[in-house]
Amino acid sequence: MPYVIGCVSQKGGPGKSTLARALGAAFALNEWSVLLADLDTKQGTATAWQQRRLRAGVSPEVPVQMFGNVAGAVRKAGDADILIVDGAPHASAETVAIAKAAHLLLIPTGLSLDDLEPAVTLANTLADQHSIPLERLAFVLCKTGSSTAELVEARTYLGKTRFATLDGEIPQKPAFSRAMDAGLSVIETPYKAPREQALQVIQAAIARFETLIASA
Ligand SMILES: Nc1ncnc2c1ncn2[C@@H]1O[C@H](COP(=O)(O)OP(=O)(O)OP(=O)(O)O)[C@@H](O)[C@H]1O
Ligand SMILES: [Mg+2]
């Protein structure tokens, strides 16, 4: 059975596919056999990204496959080392299934209360109504702006919850959106400063994943 990292959210657009692609690329770069499961069957953005990546000849390859549910993805992942699950835009019963299958569940969020509140609601629901262990859940600050005060306030807000927030943040930058347009992940943008910033977040996710599987 593969290890599973899920990327889910209560609302659409916070950065699930961005994180899933970067994790897929990071594990592939570390020579793990990885499968990225695209559960966003309506938009298929991870699948489309993989097509762009293949057309551009980007190495390493990140295998992506679309699935209607996480159970199908786990069955198909068979001998892969790790399955990265890119959830559909909004939380649903399938989000709970992803959470139950995942060794680490990432919830990307922006900095406004409109983004933070649904992210915390989702984490609380998964923990309290579906018994997902608290340590498996982590918030990730994505698409952040240039205000340090807003960043500090968001971290303070999330710090009052029972859940971890990963170190670092992925700011909203054309360096990232254009990289993804070209089939690259945010950790592969040619621009050094943004690349290192994205890498910090992805390394924090991988460090947390490694801690969780070591204690399992
Ligand atoms: N840090 C960033 N800088 C610039 N653009 C970004 C960044 N992160 C994400 N985007 C862009 O924002 C949009 C939404 O990001 P993404 O697709 O990762 O979110 P999502 O949570 O998967 O969305 P959905 O709920 O629709 O599946 C995409 O167009 C993506 O290219
Ligand atoms: Mg998506």
Short mmCIF file of C-alpha atoms and ligand atoms in Angstrom, two decimals:
data_model
loop_
_atom_site.label_atom_id
_atom_site.label_comp_id
_atom_site.label_asym_id
_atom_site.label_seq_id
_atom_site.Cartn_x
_atom_site.Cartn_y
_atom_site.Cartn_z
CA MET A 1 0.00 0.00 0.00
CA PRO A 2 1.38 3.44 -0.87
CA TYR A 3 1.73 6.26 1.58
CA VAL A 4 -0.90 8.93 0.95
CA ILE A 5 -0.71 12.72 1.17
CA GLY A 6 -3.99 14.52 0.52
CA CYS A 7 -4.59 18.14 -0.50
CA VAL A 8 -8.13 19.26 0.32
CA SER A 9 -10.12 22.39 1.05
CA GLN A 10 -13.57 23.56 2.04
CA LYS A 11 -13.68 26.18 -0.70
CA GLY A 12 -12.38 26.26 -4.24
CA GLY A 13 -9.11 27.72 -5.41
CA PRO A 14 -6.77 28.04 -2.37
CA GLY A 15 -3.92 26.04 -3.89
CA LYS A 16 -4.59 22.28 -3.62
CA SER A 17 -3.41 21.47 -7.13
CA THR A 18 -0.39 23.76 -6.70
CA LEU A 19 0.68 21.84 -3.59
CA ALA A 20 -0.10 18.44 -5.12
CA ARG A 21 2.00 19.18 -8.21
CA ALA A 22 4.93 20.45 -6.14
CA LEU A 23 4.80 17.41 -3.84
CA GLY A 24 4.60 15.10 -6.85
CA ALA A 25 7.66 16.77 -8.37
CA ALA A 26 9.56 16.76 -5.06
CA PHE A 27 9.04 13.05 -4.42
CA ALA A 28 9.83 12.22 -8.05
CA LEU A 29 13.04 14.27 -7.78
CA ASN A 30 13.92 12.19 -4.71
CA GLU A 31 13.37 9.07 -6.82
CA TRP A 32 10.24 7.93 -5.07
CA SER A 33 7.75 6.23 -7.31
CA VAL A 34 4.84 8.65 -7.16
CA LEU A 35 1.31 8.80 -8.51
CA LEU A 36 -0.64 12.04 -8.44
CA ALA A 37 -4.36 11.25 -8.27
CA ASP A 38 -6.49 13.97 -9.81
CA LEU A 39 -9.86 13.74 -8.06
CA ASP A 40 -11.03 16.98 -9.63
CA THR A 41 -12.84 15.14 -12.41
CA LYS A 42 -14.66 18.29 -13.60
CA GLN A 43 -11.62 20.52 -14.08
CA GLY A 44 -8.81 17.97 -14.34
CA THR A 45 -6.17 20.66 -13.78
CA ALA A 46 -3.51 18.24 -12.51
CA THR A 47 -4.06 16.06 -15.57
CA ALA A 48 -3.83 19.05 -17.91
CA TRP A 49 -0.64 20.19 -16.14
CA GLN A 50 0.92 16.76 -16.65
CA GLN A 51 0.13 17.00 -20.38
CA ARG A 52 1.91 20.36 -20.53
CA ARG A 53 4.82 18.88 -18.57
CA LEU A 54 5.10 15.94 -20.96
CA ARG A 55 4.87 18.20 -24.03
CA ALA A 56 7.61 20.44 -22.62
CA GLY A 57 9.77 17.39 -21.83
CA VAL A 58 10.17 18.37 -18.17
CA SER A 59 12.08 15.88 -16.06
CA PRO A 60 11.29 14.08 -13.80
CA GLU A 61 7.99 12.82 -15.08
CA VAL A 62 5.17 13.05 -12.57
CA PRO A 63 2.56 10.40 -13.38
CA VAL A 64 -0.96 11.78 -13.02
CA GLN A 65 -4.19 9.85 -13.30
CA MET A 66 -7.79 10.90 -12.84
CA PHE A 67 -9.96 8.98 -10.39
CA GLY A 68 -13.56 9.33 -9.24
CA ASN A 69 -12.61 8.49 -5.68
CA VAL A 70 -9.62 7.94 -3.43
CA ALA A 71 -10.37 4.23 -2.96
CA GLY A 72 -9.90 3.69 -6.70
CA ALA A 73 -6.68 5.68 -6.61
CA VAL A 74 -5.27 3.64 -3.71
CA ARG A 75 -6.13 0.39 -5.51
CA LYS A 76 -4.50 1.59 -8.73
CA ALA A 77 -1.45 3.07 -7.03
CA GLY A 78 -0.50 -0.51 -6.15
CA ASP A 79 3.27 -0.52 -6.15
CA ALA A 80 3.82 3.25 -6.08
CA ASP A 81 5.68 4.49 -2.99
CA ILE A 82 3.44 7.49 -2.55
CA LEU A 83 0.06 8.65 -3.73
CA ILE A 84 -0.55 12.40 -3.77
CA VAL A 85 -4.27 13.16 -3.86
CA ASP A 86 -5.45 16.41 -5.40
CA GLY A 87 -8.99 16.87 -4.10
CA ALA A 88 -11.98 18.36 -5.93
CA PRO A 89 -12.71 22.08 -5.34
CA HIS A 90 -15.18 21.78 -2.47
CA ALA A 91 -15.34 19.57 0.60
CA SER A 92 -17.68 16.59 0.29
CA ALA A 93 -18.01 13.03 1.56
CA GLU A 94 -15.01 12.25 -0.63
CA THR A 95 -12.93 14.75 1.37
CA VAL A 96 -13.57 12.59 4.44
CA ALA A 97 -12.51 9.49 2.49
CA ILE A 98 -9.29 11.25 1.44
CA ALA A 99 -8.65 12.29 5.05
CA LYS A 100 -9.16 8.71 6.27
CA ALA A 101 -6.73 7.37 3.66
CA ALA A 102 -4.09 10.06 4.19
CA HIS A 103 -0.98 9.88 6.36
CA LEU A 104 -0.79 13.67 6.02
CA LEU A 105 -3.61 15.97 4.97
CA LEU A 106 -2.75 19.47 3.77
CA ILE A 107 -5.31 22.26 3.83
CA PRO A 108 -4.11 25.27 1.83
CA THR A 109 -5.51 28.64 2.82
CA GLY A 110 -5.13 32.28 1.97
CA LEU A 111 -4.78 34.96 4.65
CA SER A 112 -8.21 36.56 4.78
CA LEU A 113 -10.88 35.40 7.21
CA ASP A 114 -12.92 34.39 4.16
CA ASP A 115 -10.22 31.80 3.52
CA LEU A 116 -9.08 31.01 7.07
CA GLU A 117 -12.51 30.35 8.57
CA PRO A 118 -13.54 27.65 6.06
CA ALA A 119 -10.10 26.03 6.38
CA VAL A 120 -10.43 25.82 10.17
CA THR A 121 -14.04 24.63 9.89
CA LEU A 122 -12.93 21.79 7.63
CA ALA A 123 -10.11 20.74 9.98
CA ASN A 124 -12.47 20.85 12.98
CA THR A 125 -15.08 18.79 11.14
CA LEU A 126 -12.56 16.17 10.10
CA ALA A 127 -11.13 15.93 13.62
CA ASP A 128 -14.37 16.06 15.63
CA GLN A 129 -16.90 14.34 13.39
CA HIS A 130 -14.64 11.91 11.56
CA SER A 131 -11.93 11.19 14.15
CA ILE A 132 -9.00 12.20 11.95
CA PRO A 133 -5.99 12.48 14.30
CA LEU A 134 -5.08 16.14 14.87
CA GLU A 135 -1.42 15.65 13.98
CA ARG A 136 -2.25 14.47 10.48
CA LEU A 137 -3.81 17.81 9.56
CA ALA A 138 -1.76 20.85 8.60
CA PHE A 139 -2.59 24.24 7.14
CA VAL A 140 -0.44 25.69 4.38
CA LEU A 141 -0.38 29.41 3.65
CA CYS A 142 -0.79 29.86 -0.09
CA LYS A 143 -1.29 32.77 -2.49
CA THR A 144 -0.17 35.17 0.21
CA GLY A 145 0.20 38.91 -0.39
CA SER A 146 2.90 41.44 0.45
CA SER A 147 1.59 42.52 3.87
CA THR A 148 3.67 41.16 6.75
CA ALA A 149 0.96 42.26 9.21
CA GLU A 150 -1.65 40.17 7.39
CA LEU A 151 0.70 37.18 7.42
CA VAL A 152 1.40 37.53 11.14
CA GLU A 153 -2.32 37.88 11.91
CA ALA A 154 -3.15 34.78 9.87
CA ARG A 155 -0.46 32.75 11.65
CA THR A 156 -1.74 33.99 15.00
CA TYR A 157 -5.29 33.02 14.04
CA LEU A 158 -4.23 29.53 12.95
CA GLY A 159 -1.94 29.23 15.98
CA LYS A 160 -5.03 29.31 18.20
CA THR A 161 -6.40 26.16 16.58
CA ARG A 162 -5.40 22.60 17.50
CA PHE A 163 -3.67 22.10 14.17
CA ALA A 164 -0.21 22.75 12.81
CA THR A 165 0.58 25.37 10.21
CA LEU A 166 3.56 24.56 8.02
CA ASP A 167 6.57 26.87 8.05
CA GLY A 168 6.85 29.24 5.13
CA GLU A 169 4.29 30.38 2.61
CA ILE A 170 3.79 30.39 -1.13
CA PRO A 171 3.16 33.99 -2.20
CA GLN A 172 0.95 34.90 -5.12
CA LYS A 173 3.44 35.50 -7.93
CA PRO A 174 3.50 35.26 -11.71
CA ALA A 175 6.74 33.28 -11.28
CA PHE A 176 4.55 30.46 -9.93
CA SER A 177 1.51 30.70 -12.20
CA ARG A 178 3.74 30.96 -15.28
CA ALA A 179 5.85 28.01 -14.12
CA MET A 180 2.70 25.90 -13.79
CA ASP A 181 1.54 27.09 -17.23
CA ALA A 182 4.80 25.65 -18.56
CA GLY A 183 4.35 22.26 -16.89
CA LEU A 184 6.68 23.06 -13.99
CA SER A 185 5.76 22.99 -10.33
CA VAL A 186 6.30 25.92 -7.97
CA ILE A 187 9.55 24.34 -6.74
CA GLU A 188 10.83 24.32 -10.32
CA THR A 189 10.27 27.95 -11.29
CA PRO A 190 13.45 29.32 -12.89
CA TYR A 191 13.40 32.27 -10.47
CA LYS A 192 15.61 31.51 -7.49
CA ALA A 193 13.98 33.51 -4.68
CA PRO A 194 10.41 32.29 -5.31
CA ARG A 195 11.70 28.78 -5.93
CA GLU A 196 13.44 28.71 -2.56
CA GLN A 197 10.35 30.09 -0.86
CA ALA A 198 8.16 27.34 -2.34
CA LEU A 199 10.80 24.74 -1.52
CA GLN A 200 10.72 25.74 2.15
CA VAL A 201 7.00 24.95 2.29
CA ILE A 202 7.31 21.65 0.44
CA GLN A 203 10.27 20.60 2.59
CA ALA A 204 8.21 21.40 5.68
CA ALA A 205 5.41 19.19 4.34
CA ILE A 206 7.83 16.35 3.62
CA ALA A 207 9.48 16.69 7.05
CA ARG A 208 6.06 16.46 8.71
CA PHE A 209 5.15 13.47 6.55
CA GLU A 210 8.40 11.73 7.49
CA THR A 211 7.78 12.34 11.19
CA LEU A 212 4.24 10.97 10.91
CA ILE A 213 5.24 7.79 9.09
CA ALA A 214 8.18 7.22 11.46
CA SER A 215 5.81 7.29 14.43
CA ALA A 216 3.08 5.20 12.75
N1 LIG B 1 1.34 31.13 -5.42
C1 LIG B 1 0.68 31.37 -6.54
N2 LIG B 1 0.99 32.41 -7.35
C2 LIG B 1 0.30 32.63 -8.48
N3 LIG B 1 -0.73 31.89 -8.89
C3 LIG B 1 -1.09 30.85 -8.13
C4 LIG B 1 -0.41 30.52 -6.93
N4 LIG B 1 -1.00 29.42 -6.39
C5 LIG B 1 -1.99 29.08 -7.22
N5 LIG B 1 -2.06 29.93 -8.26
C6 LIG B 1 -3.05 29.92 -9.33
O1 LIG B 1 -4.32 30.07 -8.71
C7 LIG B 1 -5.28 29.21 -9.29
C8 LIG B 1 -5.81 28.25 -8.22
O2 LIG B 1 -4.73 27.48 -7.72
P1 LIG B 1 -4.90 25.90 -7.61
O3 LIG B 1 -5.41 25.36 -8.90
O4 LIG B 1 -3.65 25.34 -7.06
O5 LIG B 1 -6.04 25.84 -6.50
P2 LIG B 1 -7.02 24.65 -6.18
O6 LIG B 1 -7.30 24.69 -4.72
O7 LIG B 1 -6.51 23.38 -6.74
O8 LIG B 1 -8.32 25.10 -7.00
P3 LIG B 1 -9.64 24.22 -7.29
O9 LIG B 1 -10.43 24.26 -6.01
O10 LIG B 1 -10.32 24.94 -8.41
O11 LIG B 1 -9.19 22.84 -7.62
C9 LIG B 1 -4.57 28.53 -10.45
O12 LIG B 1 -4.81 29.30 -11.61
C10 LIG B 1 -3.10 28.59 -10.07
O13 LIG B 1 -2.28 28.62 -11.21
MG MG B 2 -7.40 22.00 -8.05
#
